Tab-separated table of C-alpha atoms in Angstrom:
chain	number	residue	atom	x	y	z
K	1	MET	CA	129.992	61.473	89.697
K	2	LYS	CA	132.342	63.128	92.136
K	3	LYS	CA	135.768	61.354	92.318
K	4	ALA	CA	138.325	60.929	95.176
K	5	VAL	CA	141.813	59.400	95.443
K	6	CYS	CA	141.850	57.295	98.675
K	7	ILE	CA	145.252	56.439	100.088
K	8	LEU	CA	144.653	52.924	101.089
K	9	SER	CA	147.355	51.108	103.096
K	10	GLY	CA	145.074	48.222	104.032
K	11	GLY	CA	145.054	49.356	107.740
K	12	MET	CA	141.863	49.996	109.784
K	13	ASP	CA	142.108	53.767	109.549
K	14	SER	CA	142.823	54.169	105.824
K	15	THR	CA	140.174	51.504	105.067
K	16	THR	CA	137.612	53.287	107.192
K	17	ALA	CA	138.321	56.609	105.421
K	18	THR	CA	137.925	54.818	102.058
K	19	TYR	CA	134.551	53.358	103.128
K	20	ILE	CA	133.440	56.851	104.241
K	21	ALA	CA	134.391	58.235	100.774
K	22	LYS	CA	132.543	55.459	99.040
K	23	ASN	CA	129.361	55.813	101.257
K	24	SER	CA	129.521	59.519	100.572
K	25	GLY	CA	129.044	58.993	96.878
K	26	TYR	CA	132.606	59.253	95.634
K	27	ASP	CA	133.871	57.253	92.741
K	28	ILE	CA	137.044	55.827	94.247
K	29	VAL	CA	140.532	55.834	92.853
K	30	ALA	CA	142.609	53.601	95.284
K	31	LEU	CA	146.217	54.414	95.795
K	32	HIS	CA	148.653	52.037	97.674
K	33	PHE	CA	152.347	52.356	98.365
K	34	ASN	CA	154.998	49.667	98.663
K	35	TYR	CA	157.779	51.453	100.409
K	36	GLY	CA	159.869	48.614	101.818
K	37	GLN	CA	157.852	48.455	105.059
K	38	ARG	CA	158.205	45.162	107.072
K	39	THR	CA	154.596	44.083	106.329
K	40	GLU	CA	154.589	45.210	102.735
K	41	LYS	CA	153.234	41.860	101.329
K	42	LYS	CA	150.472	41.705	103.828
K	43	GLU	CA	149.420	45.311	103.378
K	44	LEU	CA	149.240	44.864	99.631
K	45	GLU	CA	147.082	41.676	100.108
K	46	SER	CA	144.765	43.629	102.295
K	47	PHE	CA	144.603	46.519	99.830
K	48	LYS	CA	143.587	44.161	96.953
K	49	LYS	CA	140.952	42.392	99.098
K	50	ILE	CA	139.373	45.687	100.202
K	51	CYS	CA	139.398	46.914	96.505
K	52	LYS	CA	137.568	43.759	95.502
K	53	GLU	CA	135.056	44.225	98.323
K	54	LEU	CA	134.373	47.782	97.234
K	55	ASN	CA	134.183	46.891	93.610
K	56	ILE	CA	136.995	49.301	92.640
K	57	GLU	CA	138.093	48.342	89.136
K	58	GLU	CA	141.746	47.513	88.505
K	59	ASN	CA	142.205	50.494	86.223
K	60	LYS	CA	141.364	52.627	89.308
K	61	GLN	CA	143.931	50.988	91.443
K	62	TYR	CA	147.413	52.568	91.707
K	63	ILE	CA	150.141	50.539	93.359
K	64	ILE	CA	153.345	52.702	93.541
K	65	ASP	CA	156.662	51.336	94.521
K	66	LEU	CA	158.922	53.702	96.536
K	67	ASP	CA	162.085	51.817	97.138
K	68	PHE	CA	163.981	54.951	98.213
K	69	PHE	CA	162.447	54.806	101.751
K	70	LYS	CA	164.726	51.940	102.434
K	71	GLN	CA	167.681	53.874	101.353
K	72	ILE	CA	166.724	56.804	103.602
K	73	GLY	CA	166.150	54.518	106.575
K	74	ALA	CA	165.879	56.112	109.980
K	75	SER	CA	162.694	54.150	110.715
K	76	ALA	CA	162.066	50.705	112.237
K	77	LEU	CA	159.461	50.212	109.542
K	78	THR	CA	161.905	50.334	106.626
K	79	ASP	CA	165.256	49.463	108.287
K	80	LYS	CA	165.444	45.948	109.715
K	81	ASN	CA	168.538	46.785	111.700
K	82	ILE	CA	166.307	48.888	113.858
K	83	ASP	CA	163.959	46.998	116.179
K	84	VAL	CA	160.286	47.740	116.277
K	85	PRO	CA	159.550	48.966	119.813
K	86	ILE	CA	157.239	46.560	121.887
K	87	SER	CA	157.382	48.257	125.293
K	88	GLY	CA	154.564	50.600	124.617
K	89	ILE	CA	156.421	53.405	126.530
K	90	GLN	CA	158.221	55.943	124.344
K	91	GLU	CA	158.882	59.595	124.614
K	92	GLY	CA	158.979	61.903	121.618
K	93	ILE	CA	158.486	60.865	118.104
K	94	PRO	CA	158.666	57.052	117.795
K	95	ILE	CA	161.394	55.223	115.785
K	96	THR	CA	158.493	53.818	113.618
K	97	TYR	CA	158.052	57.319	112.181
K	98	VAL	CA	159.066	57.233	108.442
K	99	PRO	CA	160.513	60.644	107.589
K	100	PHE	CA	157.984	62.884	105.780
K	101	ARG	CA	156.143	59.644	104.403
K	102	ASN	CA	152.674	61.264	104.411
K	103	GLY	CA	154.001	64.320	102.678
K	104	ILE	CA	155.456	62.250	99.834
K	105	PHE	CA	152.279	60.103	99.731
K	106	LEU	CA	149.974	63.124	99.480
K	107	SER	CA	152.199	64.776	96.783
K	108	ILE	CA	151.961	61.612	94.629
K	109	ALA	CA	148.177	61.526	95.436
K	110	GLY	CA	147.864	65.078	94.310
K	111	ALA	CA	149.452	64.170	90.924
K	112	ILE	CA	147.111	61.278	90.447
K	113	ALA	CA	144.102	63.401	91.587
K	114	GLU	CA	144.911	65.973	89.012
K	115	LYS	CA	145.242	63.343	86.206
K	116	GLU	CA	142.055	61.571	87.163
K	117	LYS	CA	140.144	64.876	87.675
K	118	CYS	CA	139.382	64.046	91.278
K	119	GLU	CA	138.075	66.673	93.684
K	120	ALA	CA	139.300	65.159	96.932
K	121	ILE	CA	141.997	63.060	98.476
K	122	PHE	CA	141.012	60.954	101.475
K	123	ILE	CA	143.658	59.913	104.047
K	124	GLY	CA	143.035	58.068	107.389
K	125	VAL	CA	145.511	60.109	109.496
K	126	VAL	CA	144.616	60.336	113.121
K	127	GLU	CA	145.992	63.305	115.207
K	128	GLU	CA	144.705	62.912	118.827
K	129	ASP	CA	145.180	59.184	119.294
K	130	SER	CA	148.115	58.401	116.924
K	131	SER	CA	151.739	57.487	117.884
K	132	GLY	CA	152.698	61.195	117.660
K	133	TYR	CA	153.723	61.384	114.026
K	134	PRO	CA	154.144	64.952	112.952
K	135	ASP	CA	152.730	64.333	109.381
K	136	CYS	CA	149.440	63.301	110.990
K	137	ARG	CA	148.619	66.718	112.314
K	138	GLU	CA	145.782	68.716	110.876
K	139	ASN	CA	147.807	71.836	110.207
K	140	PHE	CA	150.238	69.830	108.218
K	141	ASN	CA	147.580	68.264	105.978
K	142	LYS	CA	146.041	71.800	105.360
K	143	SER	CA	149.455	73.075	104.334
K	144	ILE	CA	149.994	70.150	101.935
K	145	GLN	CA	146.482	70.847	100.419
K	146	ASN	CA	147.517	74.463	99.850
K	147	SER	CA	150.786	73.450	98.168
K	148	ILE	CA	149.084	70.897	95.954
K	149	ASN	CA	146.688	73.529	94.668
K	150	LEU	CA	149.406	76.073	94.202
K	151	GLY	CA	151.482	73.521	92.158
K	152	THR	CA	148.761	72.283	89.811
K	153	LYS	CA	146.723	73.644	86.987
K	154	GLU	CA	144.520	76.639	87.560
K	155	GLU	CA	141.386	74.672	87.111
K	156	THR	CA	142.492	72.011	89.654
K	157	ASN	CA	141.072	72.318	93.130
K	158	ILE	CA	141.681	69.466	95.424
K	159	ILE	CA	140.499	69.116	99.020
K	160	ILE	CA	142.363	66.769	101.333
K	161	LYS	CA	139.691	65.020	103.570
K	162	THR	CA	140.766	63.644	106.936
K	163	PRO	CA	137.516	62.271	108.393
K	164	LEU	CA	139.116	60.476	111.292
K	165	ILE	CA	141.772	63.045	112.383
K	166	HIS	CA	140.128	63.930	115.701
K	167	LEU	CA	138.827	60.532	116.675
K	168	LYS	CA	139.913	58.183	119.412
K	169	LYS	CA	140.656	54.634	118.306
K	170	GLU	CA	137.472	53.267	119.942
K	171	ASP	CA	135.463	55.897	117.923
K	172	ILE	CA	137.246	54.780	114.678
K	173	VAL	CA	136.266	51.105	115.484
K	174	LYS	CA	132.664	52.271	115.951
K	175	THR	CA	132.767	54.399	112.817
K	176	ALA	CA	134.164	51.466	110.876
K	177	LEU	CA	131.325	49.158	111.971
K	178	LYS	CA	128.799	51.905	111.042
K	179	GLU	CA	130.264	52.318	107.590
K	180	GLY	CA	130.200	48.527	107.009
K	181	VAL	CA	133.939	48.067	106.976
K	182	LYS	CA	135.108	44.426	106.726
K	183	LEU	CA	137.564	44.738	109.487
K	184	GLU	CA	138.874	41.182	109.148
K	185	LEU	CA	140.467	42.349	105.893
K	186	THR	CA	142.422	45.116	107.431
K	187	TRP	CA	145.979	44.816	108.887
K	188	SER	CA	147.666	47.214	111.383
K	189	CYS	CA	150.747	45.188	112.799
K	190	TYR	CA	154.062	46.816	112.147
K	191	GLN	CA	156.210	43.678	112.118
K	192	ASN	CA	154.185	40.444	111.524
K	193	GLU	CA	152.401	39.172	108.308
K	194	ASP	CA	150.725	36.040	109.600
K	195	LYS	CA	149.492	36.804	113.064
K	196	ALA	CA	149.644	40.334	114.388
K	197	CYS	CA	152.276	40.616	117.118
K	198	GLY	CA	149.928	42.381	119.584
K	199	VAL	CA	152.813	44.271	121.170
K	200	CYS	CA	154.021	46.910	118.670
K	201	ASP	CA	152.499	50.502	118.928
K	202	SER	CA	150.176	49.901	116.164
K	203	CYS	CA	148.742	46.628	117.578
K	204	ARG	CA	148.463	48.130	121.073
K	205	LEU	CA	146.518	51.155	119.725
K	206	ARG	CA	144.241	48.951	117.738
K	207	LEU	CA	143.587	46.440	120.568
K	208	LYS	CA	142.893	49.402	122.851
K	209	GLY	CA	140.377	50.723	120.471
K	210	PHE	CA	138.494	47.478	120.195
K	211	GLN	CA	138.647	46.979	123.928
K	212	LYS	CA	137.125	50.408	124.681
K	213	ALA	CA	134.550	49.913	121.965
K	214	ASN	CA	133.604	46.667	123.498
K	215	VAL	CA	134.101	44.877	120.164
K	216	LYS	CA	136.130	41.721	119.406
K	217	ASP	CA	138.983	42.296	116.932
K	218	PRO	CA	138.508	39.739	114.012
K	219	ILE	CA	142.143	39.508	113.061
K	220	PRO	CA	144.460	36.855	114.583
K	221	TYR	CA	147.103	37.796	117.145
K	222	GLN	CA	150.280	36.128	118.317
K	223	PHE	CA	149.975	37.831	121.699
K	224	LYS	CA	147.482	40.367	122.979
K	225	GLY	CA	149.559	42.741	125.056
K	226	SER	CA	148.285	45.526	127.351
K	227	SER	CA	147.018	48.739	125.753
K	228	LEU	CA	149.436	51.468	124.748
K	229	PHE	CA	148.271	53.959	127.482
């Protein structure tokens, strides 16, 4: 059976990408990162529930701790001295961007993929409707794929698959429903772990997607703010 490493944060996008991999016939190796993010506990809880739902065995679940992201800082997700923006209006790259996070994630995924003899890495990055993060761009992911294959064994040939990269959020919601994703298990909020705040960038983008897809979001919200755009 073909195998794939799926980077699974527990968010809607990464979960949908993982379901796509599963439904496409891949044997899944699930990879999750604890990197000092504000909702680390909730994201890990979502990861475990989704792995259980997809019958991913524990020996195929990698949970990697990356404490150095807190030391690097420079992001509202990892530095609690920086407020998570809630206005929905920002210019340039948002302060929630974690420096080179996806590059580091994909490098580790490449090492695991080589060990597990996987032929693909799935990641739920979104280019067109994301918050403007540079490490979500298609050309970046192609560059990392090339670097992984240059830096691994001759017989290793790994493809980075980004099935959502050109989708709008409403299309991701529709794709998730089509793939059978248990959306109530996913978590997108940047700052709360009990009820989603509804006003951070991630909540706004998610709410916008559900609204445009004409679907009710099954997770609880503290406040449902207006859409990001």
